[in-house]
Amino acid sequence: MARRKIVAGNWKMNLKLDEAKTLAASIIEQSAKISGVEKIIFPAFPFLQKVGELIAGRADMSTGAQNCSEYEKGAYTGEVGAGMIKSLGAGYVLLGHSERRQYFSENAEQLRAKIKQSLENNLQIVFCFGEHLKERENDQHFATVKQQLVEVLNAYPKDKTNSLVLAYEPVWAIGTGLTASPAQAQEMHAFVRSVLGEVLGAEIASQIPILYGGSCNAQNAKELFAGADVDGGLIGGASLKAEDFCTIMSSFT
Ligand code: PGA
């Protein structure tokens, strides 16, 4: 079976409600004829419901939250639970983004709890990982990525792997304008698939989409997506421009 192709937009902490509605409407209109690729928008929490309403009826599109609480519910002021996200009509949650690991000290134990909450609420997961520049310079990028995968996926239920999407995002490429070369991306994605094979078995590994993220844009997406193990992209900055984001969706050959 061919693997799913996915292009996801991570809007991060950007936009006001009106801007979010306008951007979502433009993306919806401009992507209407782009087939063969799943599209996901990850708006900030307050816009999830509205963006979800705008895309309703589009089988190829869904929304996702950029994070969820590791707890189910209760006295956790300021937190947003996976069940709440699901109740807004979202299909996905983004977990393990390097900005959350870096600025909010998210660790593997929390990520495992967030995965559990997401799966219990029937949300699909886009799980992010990637090395820092120092690690690549010291030739530790494969070891780092393997560690980030194994510490979380060892506990991942094998019967829920169709709810799992991975996103390799080298930290040095996020928001910097520096992109992994197509060869670097493919090399790491092939390695990730081999790690998946060790942890989950070769058959499951062959079906899990692995997205690339980190300064992926309308100019470089085609080359990046040409890699045999690159199944799409997780797009930050370029997802805030409808035309660029939709060009990226059309970048599969
Ligand atoms: P970028 O962000 O495309 O702006 O580099 C990607 C991400 O952080 O998901």
Tab-separated table of N, CA and C in Angstrom, residues 147-240:
chain	number	residue	atom	x	y	z
A	147	GLN	N	17.409	8.222	19.783
A	147	GLN	CA	17.029	8.347	21.199
A	147	GLN	C	15.631	8.979	21.327
A	148	GLN	N	15.401	10.074	20.587
A	148	GLN	CA	14.102	10.769	20.675
A	148	GLN	C	12.952	9.870	20.204
A	149	LEU	N	13.239	9.012	19.252
A	149	LEU	CA	12.188	8.112	18.755
A	149	LEU	C	11.954	6.952	19.718
A	150	VAL	N	13.048	6.315	20.108
A	150	VAL	CA	12.924	5.092	20.898
A	150	VAL	C	12.305	5.368	22.262
A	151	GLU	N	12.689	6.485	22.886
A	151	GLU	CA	12.198	6.757	24.245
A	151	GLU	C	10.682	6.962	24.276
A	152	VAL	N	10.111	7.270	23.136
A	152	VAL	CA	8.668	7.486	23.075
A	152	VAL	C	7.954	6.309	22.394
A	153	LEU	N	8.556	5.812	21.324
A	153	LEU	CA	7.841	4.793	20.542
A	153	LEU	C	7.910	3.400	21.148
A	154	ASN	N	8.865	3.167	22.047
A	154	ASN	CA	8.897	1.881	22.747
A	154	ASN	C	7.586	1.598	23.449
A	155	ALA	N	6.931	2.676	23.906
A	155	ALA	CA	5.680	2.511	24.651
A	155	ALA	C	4.458	2.695	23.748
A	156	TYR	N	4.672	2.864	22.460
A	156	TYR	CA	3.542	3.176	21.565
A	156	TYR	C	2.767	1.899	21.213
A	157	PRO	N	1.432	1.908	21.371
A	157	PRO	CA	0.673	0.686	21.077
A	157	PRO	C	0.692	0.331	19.583
A	158	LYS	N	1.067	-0.901	19.305
A	158	LYS	CA	1.240	-1.318	17.900
A	158	LYS	C	-0.068	-1.287	17.108
A	159	ASP	N	-1.183	-1.399	17.812
A	159	ASP	CA	-2.464	-1.393	17.084
A	159	ASP	C	-2.954	0.032	16.799
A	160	LYS	N	-2.157	1.032	17.170
A	160	LYS	CA	-2.565	2.431	16.912
A	160	LYS	C	-1.587	3.136	15.967
A	161	THR	N	-0.782	2.378	15.260
A	161	THR	CA	0.243	3.038	14.444
A	161	THR	C	-0.340	3.736	13.213
A	162	ASN	N	-1.588	3.412	12.874
A	162	ASN	CA	-2.184	4.181	11.763
A	162	ASN	C	-2.601	5.585	12.209
A	163	SER	N	-2.465	5.890	13.496
A	163	SER	CA	-2.706	7.246	14.003
A	163	SER	C	-1.418	8.025	14.185
A	164	LEU	N	-0.313	7.500	13.662
A	164	LEU	CA	0.990	8.127	13.901
A	164	LEU	C	1.613	8.653	12.607
A	165	VAL	N	2.014	9.922	12.670
A	165	VAL	CA	2.779	10.558	11.590
A	165	VAL	C	4.028	11.118	12.259
A	166	LEU	N	5.173	10.996	11.612
A	166	LEU	CA	6.397	11.555	12.188
A	166	LEU	C	6.831	12.795	11.415
A	167	ALA	N	7.521	13.692	12.092
A	167	ALA	CA	8.058	14.881	11.416
A	167	ALA	C	9.492	15.103	11.861
A	168	TYR	N	10.422	14.879	10.921
A	168	TYR	CA	11.837	15.162	11.197
A	168	TYR	C	12.083	16.648	10.970
A	169	GLU	N	12.458	17.330	12.056
A	169	GLU	CA	12.706	18.767	11.960
A	169	GLU	C	14.059	19.096	12.598
A	170	PRO	N	15.111	19.167	11.781
A	170	PRO	CA	16.402	19.556	12.357
A	170	PRO	C	16.280	20.958	12.955
A	171	VAL	N	16.635	21.100	14.211
A	171	VAL	CA	16.384	22.362	14.925
A	171	VAL	C	17.084	23.528	14.238
A	172	TRP	N	18.254	23.255	13.673
A	172	TRP	CA	19.034	24.316	13.019
A	172	TRP	C	18.359	24.823	11.733
A	173	ALA	N	17.347	24.121	11.277
A	173	ALA	CA	16.679	24.540	10.036
A	173	ALA	C	15.342	25.232	10.300
A	174	ILE	N	14.882	25.230	11.545
A	174	ILE	CA	13.549	25.765	11.821
A	174	ILE	C	13.577	27.283	11.921
A	175	GLY	N	12.859	27.914	10.997
A	175	GLY	CA	12.734	29.371	11.027
A	175	GLY	C	14.026	30.105	10.729
A	176	THR	N	15.035	29.404	10.258
A	176	THR	CA	16.346	30.024	10.067
A	176	THR	C	16.636	30.334	8.603
A	177	GLY	N	15.849	29.742	7.698
A	177	GLY	CA	16.166	29.885	6.286
A	177	GLY	C	17.180	28.837	5.832
A	178	LEU	N	17.790	28.133	6.791
A	178	LEU	CA	18.695	27.030	6.442
A	178	LEU	C	17.848	25.773	6.293
A	179	THR	N	18.000	25.073	5.212
A	179	THR	CA	17.209	23.852	5.021
A	179	THR	C	18.157	22.673	4.930
A	180	ALA	N	17.722	21.525	5.412
A	180	ALA	CA	18.496	20.315	5.136
A	180	ALA	C	18.503	20.127	3.629
A	181	SER	N	19.597	19.649	3.088
A	181	SER	CA	19.613	19.378	1.645
A	181	SER	C	18.690	18.184	1.400
A	182	PRO	N	18.196	18.027	0.175
A	182	PRO	CA	17.365	16.849	-0.107
A	182	PRO	C	18.075	15.551	0.271
A	183	ALA	N	19.391	15.496	0.061
A	183	ALA	CA	20.141	14.273	0.407
A	183	ALA	C	20.191	14.073	1.926
A	184	GLN	N	20.400	15.162	2.664
A	184	GLN	CA	20.425	15.045	4.140
A	184	GLN	C	19.056	14.610	4.659
A	185	ALA	N	17.990	15.179	4.086
A	185	ALA	CA	16.640	14.823	4.532
A	185	ALA	C	16.373	13.342	4.237
A	186	GLN	N	16.636	12.921	3.010
A	186	GLN	CA	16.363	11.526	2.645
A	186	GLN	C	17.202	10.566	3.496
A	187	GLU	N	18.462	10.931	3.723
A	187	GLU	CA	19.341	10.063	4.523
A	187	GLU	C	18.746	9.868	5.923
A	188	MET	N	18.289	10.975	6.533
A	188	MET	CA	17.732	10.858	7.883
A	188	MET	C	16.388	10.127	7.855
A	189	HIS	N	15.561	10.401	6.863
A	189	HIS	CA	14.250	9.731	6.809
A	189	HIS	C	14.420	8.217	6.649
A	190	ALA	N	15.389	7.814	5.827
A	190	ALA	CA	15.629	6.374	5.655
A	190	ALA	C	16.095	5.775	6.990
A	191	PHE	N	16.930	6.533	7.705
A	191	PHE	CA	17.396	6.060	9.017
A	191	PHE	C	16.210	5.934	9.979
A	192	VAL	N	15.339	6.939	9.970
A	192	VAL	CA	14.161	6.916	10.851
A	192	VAL	C	13.309	5.691	10.536
A	193	ARG	N	13.161	5.403	9.256
A	193	ARG	CA	12.345	4.234	8.907
A	193	ARG	C	13.007	2.945	9.403
A	194	SER	N	14.318	2.908	9.379
A	194	SER	CA	14.974	1.697	9.887
A	194	SER	C	14.791	1.584	11.409
A	195	VAL	N	14.827	2.714	12.113
A	195	VAL	CA	14.581	2.683	13.564
A	195	VAL	C	13.138	2.240	13.816
A	196	LEU	N	12.227	2.761	13.027
A	196	LEU	CA	10.817	2.349	13.172
A	196	LEU	C	10.686	0.846	12.978
A	197	GLY	N	11.434	0.323	12.011
A	197	GLY	CA	11.404	-1.115	11.745
A	197	GLY	C	11.852	-1.905	12.965
A	198	GLU	N	12.919	-1.411	13.625
A	198	GLU	CA	13.422	-2.109	14.823
A	198	GLU	C	12.397	-2.080	15.953
A	199	VAL	N	11.710	-0.943	16.090
A	199	VAL	CA	10.816	-0.772	17.240
A	199	VAL	C	9.428	-1.352	16.969
A	200	LEU	N	8.924	-1.151	15.759
A	200	LEU	CA	7.524	-1.503	15.472
A	200	LEU	C	7.373	-2.613	14.426
A	201	GLY	N	8.463	-2.986	13.802
A	201	GLY	CA	8.393	-4.015	12.760
A	201	GLY	C	8.382	-3.377	11.376
A	202	ALA	N	8.940	-4.107	10.411
A	202	ALA	CA	9.157	-3.546	9.070
A	202	ALA	C	7.851	-3.176	8.371
A	203	GLU	N	6.826	-3.979	8.569
A	203	GLU	CA	5.578	-3.721	7.839
A	203	GLU	C	4.943	-2.408	8.300
A	204	ILE	N	4.868	-2.234	9.608
A	204	ILE	CA	4.316	-0.983	10.148
A	204	ILE	C	5.203	0.188	9.723
A	205	ALA	N	6.520	-0.008	9.810
A	205	ALA	CA	7.467	1.070	9.463
A	205	ALA	C	7.265	1.548	8.031
A	206	SER	N	6.916	0.630	7.163
A	206	SER	CA	6.775	1.002	5.746
A	206	SER	C	5.538	1.863	5.501
A	207	GLN	N	4.616	1.906	6.470
A	207	GLN	CA	3.357	2.628	6.278
A	207	GLN	C	3.285	3.974	7.002
A	208	ILE	N	4.226	4.254	7.884
A	208	ILE	CA	4.140	5.498	8.664
A	208	ILE	C	4.710	6.663	7.862
A	209	PRO	N	3.894	7.709	7.611
A	209	PRO	CA	4.410	8.863	6.866
A	209	PRO	C	5.461	9.607	7.689
A	210	ILE	N	6.536	10.014	7.044
A	210	ILE	CA	7.577	10.815	7.703
A	210	ILE	C	7.688	12.136	6.951
A	211	LEU	N	7.344	13.228	7.635
A	211	LEU	CA	7.369	14.557	7.028
A	211	LEU	C	8.704	15.233	7.331
A	212	TYR	N	9.088	16.141	6.444
A	212	TYR	CA	10.266	16.969	6.715
A	212	TYR	C	9.802	18.366	7.118
A	213	GLY	N	10.453	18.958	8.099
A	213	GLY	CA	10.155	20.338	8.476
A	213	GLY	C	11.422	21.109	8.789
A	214	GLY	N	11.407	22.387	8.451
A	214	GLY	CA	12.576	23.239	8.701
A	214	GLY	C	12.880	24.051	7.465
A	215	SER	N	12.295	25.257	7.416
A	215	SER	CA	12.483	26.167	6.275
A	215	SER	C	12.134	25.518	4.932
A	216	CYS	N	11.163	24.616	4.960
A	216	CYS	CA	10.634	24.064	3.704
A	216	CYS	C	9.738	25.146	3.100
A	217	ASN	N	9.909	25.398	1.810
A	217	ASN	CA	9.135	26.490	1.201
A	217	ASN	C	8.736	26.156	-0.228
A	218	ALA	N	8.096	27.110	-0.883
A	218	ALA	CA	7.565	26.861	-2.227
A	218	ALA	C	8.681	26.582	-3.233
A	219	GLN	N	9.881	27.054	-2.926
A	219	GLN	CA	10.994	26.863	-3.869
A	219	GLN	C	11.686	25.502	-3.680
A	220	ASN	N	11.783	25.028	-2.450
A	220	ASN	CA	12.586	23.817	-2.237
A	220	ASN	C	11.762	22.541	-1.985
A	221	ALA	N	10.432	22.680	-1.870
A	221	ALA	CA	9.609	21.521	-1.486
A	221	ALA	C	9.719	20.375	-2.499
A	222	LYS	N	9.709	20.704	-3.771
A	222	LYS	CA	9.720	19.645	-4.786
A	222	LYS	C	10.951	18.752	-4.654
A	223	GLU	N	12.088	19.380	-4.502
A	223	GLU	CA	13.341	18.616	-4.360
A	223	GLU	C	13.338	17.780	-3.082
A	224	LEU	N	12.847	18.394	-1.993
A	224	LEU	CA	12.824	17.667	-0.716
A	224	LEU	C	11.871	16.484	-0.785
A	225	PHE	N	10.689	16.690	-1.368
A	225	PHE	CA	9.666	15.637	-1.400
A	225	PHE	C	10.026	14.519	-2.388
A	226	ALA	N	11.050	14.753	-3.204
A	226	ALA	CA	11.450	13.714	-4.162
A	226	ALA	C	12.120	12.539	-3.449
A	227	GLY	N	12.578	12.733	-2.217
A	227	GLY	CA	13.209	11.639	-1.473
A	227	GLY	C	12.227	10.496	-1.252
A	228	ALA	N	12.715	9.262	-1.427
A	228	ALA	CA	11.826	8.096	-1.368
A	228	ALA	C	11.127	7.954	-0.013
A	229	ASP	N	11.781	8.439	1.045
A	229	ASP	CA	11.185	8.309	2.382
A	229	ASP	C	10.640	9.627	2.918
A	230	VAL	N	10.562	10.626	2.056
A	230	VAL	CA	10.022	11.932	2.467
A	230	VAL	C	8.577	12.000	1.973
A	231	ASP	N	7.650	11.942	2.923
A	231	ASP	CA	6.227	11.797	2.558
A	231	ASP	C	5.448	13.100	2.671
A	232	GLY	N	6.169	14.214	2.741
A	232	GLY	CA	5.502	15.507	2.813
A	232	GLY	C	6.233	16.426	3.763
A	233	GLY	N	5.545	17.487	4.183
A	233	GLY	CA	6.231	18.494	4.981
A	233	GLY	C	5.396	19.044	6.116
A	234	LEU	N	6.115	19.474	7.157
A	234	LEU	CA	5.503	20.251	8.244
A	234	LEU	C	6.053	21.666	8.071
A	235	ILE	N	5.158	22.582	7.751
A	235	ILE	CA	5.570	23.893	7.254
A	235	ILE	C	5.222	24.969	8.274
A	236	GLY	N	6.201	25.769	8.655
A	236	GLY	CA	5.955	26.874	9.582
A	236	GLY	C	5.701	28.157	8.806
A	237	GLY	N	6.748	28.959	8.646
A	237	GLY	CA	6.626	30.285	8.029
A	237	GLY	C	5.846	30.290	6.717
A	238	ALA	N	6.160	29.356	5.831
A	238	ALA	CA	5.521	29.364	4.506
A	238	ALA	C	4.048	28.948	4.556
A	239	SER	N	3.587	28.422	5.686
A	239	SER	CA	2.160	28.057	5.774
A	239	SER	C	1.305	29.273	6.101
A	240	LEU	N	1.952	30.406	6.379
A	240	LEU	CA	1.200	31.631	6.678
A	240	LEU	C	0.903	32.413	5.398
